């Protein structure tokens, strides 16, 4: 009886110590995550995105939204019961939750962009415009993205950038003042894998036009620079950004998307998406 009592007391003490260590360790881990996470802009300054209308008018914005939702549903492989902009976020979340391979997410997101155009258009555009008239093509796409993308990204303005070769690029840039997609998704991994890299790849590989997108996770600004090729430094900055404090998955997608198909090849999640 005495032996059982001693064993019981030892078990209680050890469990208590283990629980205390676990709580302390979890607290320290959460503190480190909070310290490394990005706060983003204040929620109280969030714009009324529904009141922002693109230069072509609300009816055209709604047509673009419906077409984008349809193509996204086809490439995600799911339908959504949400309506309006919430449908885009729901489908994007399902895309990122369904596939652990970030390359597959990027491929399907890029395919969604391709499907928005007639199959002959991107290749023809590269031959007729991007290659012979790169500056004109860059300006055209900056304006076209403003006309057709305000509903998706929020308020934008055309600006000047530095293109390849350090040549000035008048009106070849588009500044998204506070990206609606990033704000509503709330996740840096979704931003990089579902928007930034697929969009850059679409323009370069299919339209023949380099594009660098530089999201600012502190302000939610995003600078589009048409005619500027992404550098390893800009891409590393994007995939190595800390998680957003408001991320709905608490950074889980970062780990999920870094896994290879072989669990034994799982990579470190400190600096990779």
PDB file of C-alpha atoms in Angstrom:
ATOM      1  CA  UNK A   1       0.000   0.000   0.000  1.00  0.00           C
ATOM      2  CA  UNK A   2       2.821   2.385   0.910  1.00  0.00           C
ATOM      3  CA  UNK A   3       4.582   1.594  -2.386  1.00  0.00           C
ATOM      4  CA  UNK A   4       1.426   2.387  -4.364  1.00  0.00           C
ATOM      5  CA  UNK A   5       1.000   5.661  -2.513  1.00  0.00           C
ATOM      6  CA  UNK A   6       4.599   6.695  -3.257  1.00  0.00           C
ATOM      7  CA  UNK A   7       4.141   5.715  -6.911  1.00  0.00           C
ATOM      8  CA  UNK A   8       0.942   7.767  -7.086  1.00  0.00           C
ATOM      9  CA  UNK A   9       2.595  10.824  -5.541  1.00  0.00           C
ATOM     10  CA  UNK A  10       5.553  10.562  -7.914  1.00  0.00           C
ATOM     11  CA  UNK A  11       3.203  10.329 -10.876  1.00  0.00           C
ATOM     12  CA  UNK A  12       1.292  13.422  -9.758  1.00  0.00           C
ATOM     13  CA  UNK A  13       4.511  15.380  -9.274  1.00  0.00           C
ATOM     14  CA  UNK A  14       5.944  14.309 -12.621  1.00  0.00           C
ATOM     15  CA  UNK A  15       2.696  15.062 -14.464  1.00  0.00           C
ATOM     16  CA  UNK A  16       2.504  18.450 -12.796  1.00  0.00           C
ATOM     17  CA  UNK A  17       6.086  19.209 -13.705  1.00  0.00           C
ATOM     18  CA  UNK A  18       5.520  18.043 -17.285  1.00  0.00           C
ATOM     19  CA  UNK A  19       2.386  20.116 -17.629  1.00  0.00           C
ATOM     20  CA  UNK A  20       4.174  23.124 -16.177  1.00  0.00           C
ATOM     21  CA  UNK A  21       7.036  22.672 -18.626  1.00  0.00           C
ATOM     22  CA  UNK A  22       4.586  22.278 -21.510  1.00  0.00           C
ATOM     23  CA  UNK A  23       2.672  25.408 -20.549  1.00  0.00           C
ATOM     24  CA  UNK A  24       5.884  27.387 -20.127  1.00  0.00           C
ATOM     25  CA  UNK A  25       7.292  26.081 -23.411  1.00  0.00           C
ATOM     26  CA  UNK A  26       4.060  26.839 -25.261  1.00  0.00           C
ATOM     27  CA  UNK A  27       3.975  30.316 -23.758  1.00  0.00           C
ATOM     28  CA  UNK A  28       7.551  30.999 -24.848  1.00  0.00           C
ATOM     29  CA  UNK A  29       6.789  29.652 -28.328  1.00  0.00           C
ATOM     30  CA  UNK A  30       3.700  31.831 -28.643  1.00  0.00           C
ATOM     31  CA  UNK A  31       5.689  34.841 -27.484  1.00  0.00           C
ATOM     32  CA  UNK A  32       8.350  34.178 -30.121  1.00  0.00           C
ATOM     33  CA  UNK A  33       5.686  33.811 -32.815  1.00  0.00           C
ATOM     34  CA  UNK A  34       4.015  37.038 -31.719  1.00  0.00           C
ATOM     35  CA  UNK A  35       7.312  38.892 -31.700  1.00  0.00           C
ATOM     36  CA  UNK A  36       8.257  37.658 -35.192  1.00  0.00           C
ATOM     37  CA  UNK A  37       4.790  38.061 -36.716  1.00  0.00           C
ATOM     38  CA  UNK A  38       3.818  41.148 -38.685  1.00  0.00           C
ATOM     39  CA  UNK A  39       0.972  43.251 -37.347  1.00  0.00           C
ATOM     40  CA  UNK A  40      -0.069  44.814 -40.628  1.00  0.00           C
ATOM     41  CA  UNK A  41      -2.008  48.068 -40.858  1.00  0.00           C
ATOM     42  CA  UNK A  42      -4.530  48.906 -38.122  1.00  0.00           C
ATOM     43  CA  UNK A  43      -7.904  47.255 -38.615  1.00  0.00           C
ATOM     44  CA  UNK A  44      -9.677  50.494 -37.695  1.00  0.00           C
ATOM     45  CA  UNK A  45      -8.230  52.114 -40.837  1.00  0.00           C
ATOM     46  CA  UNK A  46      -9.495  49.338 -43.121  1.00  0.00           C
ATOM     47  CA  UNK A  47     -11.181  50.893 -46.173  1.00  0.00           C
ATOM     48  CA  UNK A  48     -14.750  50.196 -47.193  1.00  0.00           C
ATOM     49  CA  UNK A  49     -13.702  48.030 -50.114  1.00  0.00           C
ATOM     50  CA  UNK A  50     -17.263  47.539 -51.308  1.00  0.00           C
ATOM     51  CA  UNK A  51     -17.442  51.280 -51.962  1.00  0.00           C
ATOM     52  CA  UNK A  52     -14.349  51.225 -54.211  1.00  0.00           C
ATOM     53  CA  UNK A  53     -15.333  50.973 -57.860  1.00  0.00           C
ATOM     54  CA  UNK A  54     -12.991  50.407 -60.797  1.00  0.00           C
ATOM     55  CA  UNK A  55     -12.693  52.956 -63.638  1.00  0.00           C
ATOM     56  CA  UNK A  56     -14.991  50.880 -65.880  1.00  0.00           C
ATOM     57  CA  UNK A  57     -17.879  50.953 -63.397  1.00  0.00           C
ATOM     58  CA  UNK A  58     -19.489  48.565 -60.919  1.00  0.00           C
ATOM     59  CA  UNK A  59     -21.345  46.521 -63.543  1.00  0.00           C
ATOM     60  CA  UNK A  60     -18.072  45.655 -65.290  1.00  0.00           C
ATOM     61  CA  UNK A  61     -16.401  44.959 -61.923  1.00  0.00           C
ATOM     62  CA  UNK A  62     -19.160  42.453 -61.163  1.00  0.00           C
ATOM     63  CA  UNK A  63     -18.664  40.785 -64.543  1.00  0.00           C
ATOM     64  CA  UNK A  64     -14.948  40.423 -63.832  1.00  0.00           C
ATOM     65  CA  UNK A  65     -15.684  39.016 -60.363  1.00  0.00           C
ATOM     66  CA  UNK A  66     -18.166  36.441 -61.707  1.00  0.00           C
ATOM     67  CA  UNK A  67     -15.781  35.331 -64.454  1.00  0.00           C
ATOM     68  CA  UNK A  68     -12.888  35.041 -62.027  1.00  0.00           C
ATOM     69  CA  UNK A  69     -14.995  33.031 -59.579  1.00  0.00           C
ATOM     70  CA  UNK A  70     -16.090  30.660 -62.342  1.00  0.00           C
ATOM     71  CA  UNK A  71     -12.530  29.998 -63.527  1.00  0.00           C
ATOM     72  CA  UNK A  72     -11.285  29.671 -59.959  1.00  0.00           C
ATOM     73  CA  UNK A  73     -13.964  27.068 -59.207  1.00  0.00           C
ATOM     74  CA  UNK A  74     -12.891  25.081 -62.259  1.00  0.00           C
ATOM     75  CA  UNK A  75      -9.236  25.059 -61.247  1.00  0.00           C
ATOM     76  CA  UNK A  76      -9.741  24.553 -57.517  1.00  0.00           C
ATOM     77  CA  UNK A  77     -12.136  21.681 -58.091  1.00  0.00           C
ATOM     78  CA  UNK A  78     -14.654  23.001 -55.565  1.00  0.00           C
ATOM     79  CA  UNK A  79     -17.707  25.205 -55.683  1.00  0.00           C
ATOM     80  CA  UNK A  80     -18.569  27.796 -53.083  1.00  0.00           C
ATOM     81  CA  UNK A  81     -21.802  28.801 -51.408  1.00  0.00           C
ATOM     82  CA  UNK A  82     -20.419  32.267 -50.739  1.00  0.00           C
ATOM     83  CA  UNK A  83     -21.341  35.251 -52.860  1.00  0.00           C
ATOM     84  CA  UNK A  84     -19.489  38.350 -53.979  1.00  0.00           C
ATOM     85  CA  UNK A  85     -15.914  38.871 -52.884  1.00  0.00           C
ATOM     86  CA  UNK A  86     -16.280  36.325 -50.085  1.00  0.00           C
ATOM     87  CA  UNK A  87     -16.555  33.637 -52.777  1.00  0.00           C
ATOM     88  CA  UNK A  88     -13.071  34.496 -54.060  1.00  0.00           C
ATOM     89  CA  UNK A  89     -11.569  34.263 -50.579  1.00  0.00           C
ATOM     90  CA  UNK A  90     -13.402  31.010 -49.833  1.00  0.00           C
ATOM     91  CA  UNK A  91     -12.181  29.375 -53.040  1.00  0.00           C
ATOM     92  CA  UNK A  92      -8.629  30.591 -52.494  1.00  0.00           C
ATOM     93  CA  UNK A  93      -8.677  29.207 -48.957  1.00  0.00           C
ATOM     94  CA  UNK A  94      -9.897  25.847 -50.273  1.00  0.00           C
ATOM     95  CA  UNK A  95      -7.152  25.824 -52.907  1.00  0.00           C
ATOM     96  CA  UNK A  96      -4.471  26.384 -50.267  1.00  0.00           C
ATOM     97  CA  UNK A  97      -6.011  23.896 -47.843  1.00  0.00           C
ATOM     98  CA  UNK A  98      -6.381  21.148 -50.434  1.00  0.00           C
ATOM     99  CA  UNK A  99      -2.834  21.051 -51.774  1.00  0.00           C
ATOM    100  CA  UNK A 100       0.268  20.795 -49.603  1.00  0.00           C
ATOM    101  CA  UNK A 101       2.556  21.249 -52.618  1.00  0.00           C
ATOM    102  CA  UNK A 102       2.967  24.991 -53.122  1.00  0.00           C
ATOM    103  CA  UNK A 103       4.007  24.417 -56.749  1.00  0.00           C
ATOM    104  CA  UNK A 104       0.612  22.838 -57.430  1.00  0.00           C
ATOM    105  CA  UNK A 105      -1.127  25.818 -55.841  1.00  0.00           C
ATOM    106  CA  UNK A 106       0.880  28.198 -57.998  1.00  0.00           C
ATOM    107  CA  UNK A 107       0.181  26.163 -61.134  1.00  0.00           C
ATOM    108  CA  UNK A 108      -3.572  26.147 -60.554  1.00  0.00           C
ATOM    109  CA  UNK A 109      -3.608  29.857 -59.725  1.00  0.00           C
ATOM    110  CA  UNK A 110      -1.666  30.627 -62.908  1.00  0.00           C
ATOM    111  CA  UNK A 111      -4.032  28.420 -64.908  1.00  0.00           C
ATOM    112  CA  UNK A 112      -6.938  30.456 -63.526  1.00  0.00           C
ATOM    113  CA  UNK A 113      -5.359  33.636 -64.901  1.00  0.00           C
ATOM    114  CA  UNK A 114      -4.722  31.975 -68.282  1.00  0.00           C
ATOM    115  CA  UNK A 115      -8.326  30.799 -68.515  1.00  0.00           C
ATOM    116  CA  UNK A 116      -9.567  34.389 -68.244  1.00  0.00           C
ATOM    117  CA  UNK A 117      -8.283  35.018 -71.786  1.00  0.00           C
ATOM    118  CA  UNK A 118      -8.870  33.342 -75.170  1.00  0.00           C
ATOM    119  CA  UNK A 119      -6.230  30.651 -75.603  1.00  0.00           C
ATOM    120  CA  UNK A 120      -4.599  32.428 -78.546  1.00  0.00           C
ATOM    121  CA  UNK A 121      -4.250  35.832 -76.873  1.00  0.00           C
ATOM    122  CA  UNK A 122      -1.261  35.553 -74.465  1.00  0.00           C
ATOM    123  CA  UNK A 123       1.087  33.992 -77.020  1.00  0.00           C
ATOM    124  CA  UNK A 124       0.036  36.430 -79.727  1.00  0.00           C
ATOM    125  CA  UNK A 125       0.464  39.351 -77.354  1.00  0.00           C
ATOM    126  CA  UNK A 126       4.028  38.273 -76.582  1.00  0.00           C
ATOM    127  CA  UNK A 127       4.880  38.216 -80.308  1.00  0.00           C
ATOM    128  CA  UNK A 128       3.020  41.367 -81.361  1.00  0.00           C
ATOM    129  CA  UNK A 129       3.642  43.628 -78.362  1.00  0.00           C
ATOM    130  CA  UNK A 130       5.864  42.422 -75.500  1.00  0.00           C
ATOM    131  CA  UNK A 131       8.947  41.529 -77.533  1.00  0.00           C
ATOM    132  CA  UNK A 132       8.974  44.330 -80.151  1.00  0.00           C
ATOM    133  CA  UNK A 133       7.509  47.072 -77.923  1.00  0.00           C
ATOM    134  CA  UNK A 134       8.438  46.267 -74.310  1.00  0.00           C
ATOM    135  CA  UNK A 135       7.943  49.770 -72.885  1.00  0.00           C
ATOM    136  CA  UNK A 136       4.615  50.278 -74.608  1.00  0.00           C
ATOM    137  CA  UNK A 137       3.545  46.798 -73.519  1.00  0.00           C
ATOM    138  CA  UNK A 138       4.507  47.522 -69.908  1.00  0.00           C
ATOM    139  CA  UNK A 139       2.504  50.750 -69.869  1.00  0.00           C
ATOM    140  CA  UNK A 140      -0.465  49.045 -71.520  1.00  0.00           C
ATOM    141  CA  UNK A 141      -0.530  46.310 -68.904  1.00  0.00           C
ATOM    142  CA  UNK A 142      -0.190  48.744 -66.013  1.00  0.00           C
ATOM    143  CA  UNK A 143      -3.279  50.581 -67.241  1.00  0.00           C
ATOM    144  CA  UNK A 144      -5.137  47.355 -68.073  1.00  0.00           C
ATOM    145  CA  UNK A 145      -4.466  45.986 -64.585  1.00  0.00           C
ATOM    146  CA  UNK A 146      -5.824  49.202 -63.090  1.00  0.00           C
ATOM    147  CA  UNK A 147      -8.963  49.038 -65.236  1.00  0.00           C
ATOM    148  CA  UNK A 148      -9.650  45.341 -64.696  1.00  0.00           C
ATOM    149  CA  UNK A 149      -8.165  44.680 -61.251  1.00  0.00           C
ATOM    150  CA  UNK A 150      -9.389  47.435 -58.945  1.00  0.00           C
ATOM    151  CA  UNK A 151     -12.336  45.276 -57.846  1.00  0.00           C
ATOM    152  CA  UNK A 152      -9.879  42.559 -56.753  1.00  0.00           C
ATOM    153  CA  UNK A 153      -7.106  44.647 -55.197  1.00  0.00           C
ATOM    154  CA  UNK A 154      -8.692  47.892 -54.022  1.00  0.00           C
ATOM    155  CA  UNK A 155      -7.656  51.464 -54.787  1.00  0.00           C
ATOM    156  CA  UNK A 156      -4.713  51.715 -57.221  1.00  0.00           C
ATOM    157  CA  UNK A 157      -2.722  54.386 -59.003  1.00  0.00           C
ATOM    158  CA  UNK A 158      -0.378  54.376 -61.996  1.00  0.00           C
ATOM    159  CA  UNK A 159       3.205  55.362 -61.134  1.00  0.00           C
ATOM    160  CA  UNK A 160       6.749  55.385 -62.503  1.00  0.00           C
ATOM    161  CA  UNK A 161       9.160  52.567 -61.713  1.00  0.00           C
ATOM    162  CA  UNK A 162      12.713  51.483 -62.492  1.00  0.00           C
ATOM    163  CA  UNK A 163      12.580  48.828 -65.187  1.00  0.00           C
ATOM    164  CA  UNK A 164      15.226  46.299 -66.244  1.00  0.00           C
ATOM    165  CA  UNK A 165      18.609  47.845 -66.982  1.00  0.00           C
ATOM    166  CA  UNK A 166      17.871  50.615 -64.456  1.00  0.00           C
ATOM    167  CA  UNK A 167      16.012  52.468 -67.176  1.00  0.00           C
ATOM    168  CA  UNK A 168      13.154  54.666 -65.989  1.00  0.00           C
ATOM    169  CA  UNK A 169       9.744  53.237 -66.703  1.00  0.00           C
ATOM    170  CA  UNK A 170       7.235  56.098 -66.957  1.00  0.00           C
ATOM    171  CA  UNK A 171       3.716  54.857 -66.163  1.00  0.00           C
ATOM    172  CA  UNK A 172       4.933  51.244 -66.126  1.00  0.00           C
ATOM    173  CA  UNK A 173       4.026  50.707 -62.498  1.00  0.00           C
ATOM    174  CA  UNK A 174       0.836  50.207 -60.547  1.00  0.00           C
ATOM    175  CA  UNK A 175       0.707  50.887 -56.813  1.00  0.00           C
ATOM    176  CA  UNK A 176      -1.999  49.065 -54.898  1.00  0.00           C
ATOM    177  CA  UNK A 177      -2.539  51.319 -51.903  1.00  0.00           C
ATOM    178  CA  UNK A 178      -3.961  48.642 -49.598  1.00  0.00           C
ATOM    179  CA  UNK A 179      -4.528  45.229 -51.130  1.00  0.00           C
ATOM    180  CA  UNK A 180      -8.010  43.897 -50.530  1.00  0.00           C
ATOM    181  CA  UNK A 181      -7.019  40.334 -51.394  1.00  0.00           C
ATOM    182  CA  UNK A 182      -4.214  40.297 -48.828  1.00  0.00           C
ATOM    183  CA  UNK A 183      -6.400  41.976 -46.222  1.00  0.00           C
ATOM    184  CA  UNK A 184      -9.301  39.560 -46.627  1.00  0.00           C
ATOM    185  CA  UNK A 185      -7.081  36.458 -46.888  1.00  0.00           C
ATOM    186  CA  UNK A 186      -4.954  37.625 -43.952  1.00  0.00           C
ATOM    187  CA  UNK A 187      -2.184  35.186 -44.866  1.00  0.00           C
ATOM    188  CA  UNK A 188       1.262  35.852 -46.329  1.00  0.00           C
ATOM    189  CA  UNK A 189       1.520  32.306 -47.684  1.00  0.00           C
ATOM    190  CA  UNK A 190      -1.753  32.713 -49.597  1.00  0.00           C
ATOM    191  CA  UNK A 191      -0.530  36.049 -50.953  1.00  0.00           C
ATOM    192  CA  UNK A 192       2.765  34.618 -52.221  1.00  0.00           C
ATOM    193  CA  UNK A 193       1.559  31.264 -53.554  1.00  0.00           C
ATOM    194  CA  UNK A 194      -1.885  32.218 -54.882  1.00  0.00           C
ATOM    195  CA  UNK A 195      -1.196  35.720 -56.188  1.00  0.00           C
ATOM    196  CA  UNK A 196       2.354  37.075 -56.399  1.00  0.00           C
ATOM    197  CA  UNK A 197       4.300  34.198 -57.932  1.00  0.00           C
ATOM    198  CA  UNK A 198       1.513  32.867 -60.222  1.00  0.00           C
ATOM    199  CA  UNK A 199       0.844  36.374 -61.568  1.00  0.00           C
ATOM    200  CA  UNK A 200       4.523  37.044 -62.211  1.00  0.00           C
ATOM    201  CA  UNK A 201       4.870  33.670 -63.944  1.00  0.00           C
ATOM    202  CA  UNK A 202       1.790  34.287 -66.077  1.00  0.00           C
ATOM    203  CA  UNK A 203       3.069  37.601 -67.397  1.00  0.00           C
ATOM    204  CA  UNK A 204       6.619  36.392 -68.011  1.00  0.00           C
ATOM    205  CA  UNK A 205       5.921  32.893 -69.351  1.00  0.00           C
ATOM    206  CA  UNK A 206       2.706  33.521 -71.265  1.00  0.00           C
ATOM    207  CA  UNK A 207       2.575  37.246 -72.042  1.00  0.00           C
ATOM    208  CA  UNK A 208       6.311  37.624 -72.569  1.00  0.00           C
ATOM    209  CA  UNK A 209       6.492  40.557 -70.158  1.00  0.00           C
ATOM    210  CA  UNK A 210       8.561  40.599 -66.949  1.00  0.00           C
ATOM    211  CA  UNK A 211       6.687  41.670 -63.826  1.00  0.00           C
ATOM    212  CA  UNK A 212       7.856  42.164 -60.271  1.00  0.00           C
ATOM    213  CA  UNK A 213       5.263  42.382 -57.499  1.00  0.00           C
ATOM    214  CA  UNK A 214       6.498  43.677 -54.146  1.00  0.00           C
ATOM    215  CA  UNK A 215       3.942  43.368 -51.340  1.00  0.00           C
ATOM    216  CA  UNK A 216       4.526  45.345 -48.166  1.00  0.00           C
ATOM    217  CA  UNK A 217       3.091  43.305 -45.300  1.00  0.00           C
ATOM    218  CA  UNK A 218       3.307  46.179 -42.848  1.00  0.00           C
ATOM    219  CA  UNK A 219       1.089  48.480 -44.935  1.00  0.00           C
ATOM    220  CA  UNK A 220      -0.566  46.006 -47.381  1.00  0.00           C
ATOM    221  CA  UNK A 221       0.679  48.116 -50.279  1.00  0.00           C
ATOM    222  CA  UNK A 222       1.802  46.213 -53.349  1.00  0.00           C
ATOM    223  CA  UNK A 223       3.974  47.643 -56.107  1.00  0.00           C
ATOM    224  CA  UNK A 224       3.540  46.171 -59.599  1.00  0.00           C
ATOM    225  CA  UNK A 225       6.557  46.912 -61.818  1.00  0.00           C
ATOM    226  CA  UNK A 226       5.920  45.881 -65.423  1.00  0.00           C
ATOM    227  CA  UNK A 227       9.090  45.404 -67.452  1.00  0.00           C
ATOM    228  CA  UNK A 228      11.108  44.551 -64.331  1.00  0.00           C
ATOM    229  CA  UNK A 229      12.349  41.004 -63.874  1.00  0.00           C
ATOM    230  CA  UNK A 230      12.079  39.579 -60.341  1.00  0.00           C
ATOM    231  CA  UNK A 231      15.432  39.159 -58.620  1.00  0.00           C
ATOM    232  CA  UNK A 232      16.405  36.351 -56.238  1.00  0.00           C
ATOM    233  CA  UNK A 233      16.499  38.961 -53.467  1.00  0.00           C
ATOM    234  CA  UNK A 234      12.903  40.125 -53.972  1.00  0.00           C
ATOM    235  CA  UNK A 235      11.649  36.556 -54.177  1.00  0.00           C
ATOM    236  CA  UNK A 236      13.542  35.503 -51.065  1.00  0.00           C
ATOM    237  CA  UNK A 237      12.118  38.472 -49.191  1.00  0.00           C
ATOM    238  CA  UNK A 238       8.611  37.393 -50.169  1.00  0.00           C
ATOM    239  CA  UNK A 239       8.856  33.703 -49.260  1.00  0.00           C
ATOM    240  CA  UNK A 240      10.820  34.461 -46.096  1.00  0.00           C
ATOM    241  CA  UNK A 241       8.385  36.976 -44.631  1.00  0.00           C
ATOM    242  CA  UNK A 242       7.080  36.192 -41.134  1.00  0.00           C
ATOM    243  CA  UNK A 243       3.467  35.226 -40.650  1.00  0.00           C
ATOM    244  CA  UNK A 244       0.829  37.906 -40.221  1.00  0.00           C
ATOM    245  CA  UNK A 245      -0.553  38.213 -36.695  1.00  0.00           C
ATOM    246  CA  UNK A 246      -4.091  38.139 -38.112  1.00  0.00           C
ATOM    247  CA  UNK A 247      -3.447  34.991 -40.170  1.00  0.00           C
ATOM    248  CA  UNK A 248      -6.515  32.721 -39.807  1.00  0.00           C
ATOM    249  CA  UNK A 249      -4.306  29.614 -39.849  1.00  0.00           C
ATOM    250  CA  UNK A 250      -1.769  31.054 -37.372  1.00  0.00           C
ATOM    251  CA  UNK A 251       0.986  30.337 -39.885  1.00  0.00           C
ATOM    252  CA  UNK A 252      -0.046  26.699 -40.418  1.00  0.00           C
ATOM    253  CA  UNK A 253      -0.134  27.065 -44.212  1.00  0.00           C
ATOM    254  CA  UNK A 254       3.537  28.033 -44.205  1.00  0.00           C
ATOM    255  CA  UNK A 255       4.445  24.614 -42.782  1.00  0.00           C
ATOM    256  CA  UNK A 256       1.807  22.819 -44.841  1.00  0.00           C
ATOM    257  CA  UNK A 257       3.085  24.275 -48.115  1.00  0.00           C
ATOM    258  CA  UNK A 258       6.734  23.547 -47.432  1.00  0.00           C
ATOM    259  CA  UNK A 259       6.183  19.830 -47.138  1.00  0.00           C
ATOM    260  CA  UNK A 260       7.190  17.674 -50.062  1.00  0.00           C
ATOM    261  CA  UNK A 261       5.138  14.662 -51.052  1.00  0.00           C
ATOM    262  CA  UNK A 262       7.616  12.593 -49.052  1.00  0.00           C
ATOM    263  CA  UNK A 263       7.260  13.457 -45.359  1.00  0.00           C
ATOM    264  CA  UNK A 264      10.848  12.414 -44.782  1.00  0.00           C
ATOM    265  CA  UNK A 265      11.932  15.375 -46.917  1.00  0.00           C
ATOM    266  CA  UNK A 266      10.127  17.988 -44.852  1.00  0.00           C
ATOM    267  CA  UNK A 267      12.092  21.246 -44.831  1.00  0.00           C
ATOM    268  CA  UNK A 268      12.594  23.766 -42.089  1.00  0.00           C
ATOM    269  CA  UNK A 269       9.766  26.214 -41.631  1.00  0.00           C
ATOM    270  CA  UNK A 270      11.768  29.043 -40.099  1.00  0.00           C
ATOM    271  CA  UNK A 271      12.296  30.897 -43.342  1.00  0.00           C
ATOM    272  CA  UNK A 272      10.441  29.037 -46.064  1.00  0.00           C
ATOM    273  CA  UNK A 273       6.899  28.966 -47.411  1.00  0.00           C
TER     274      UNK A 273
END
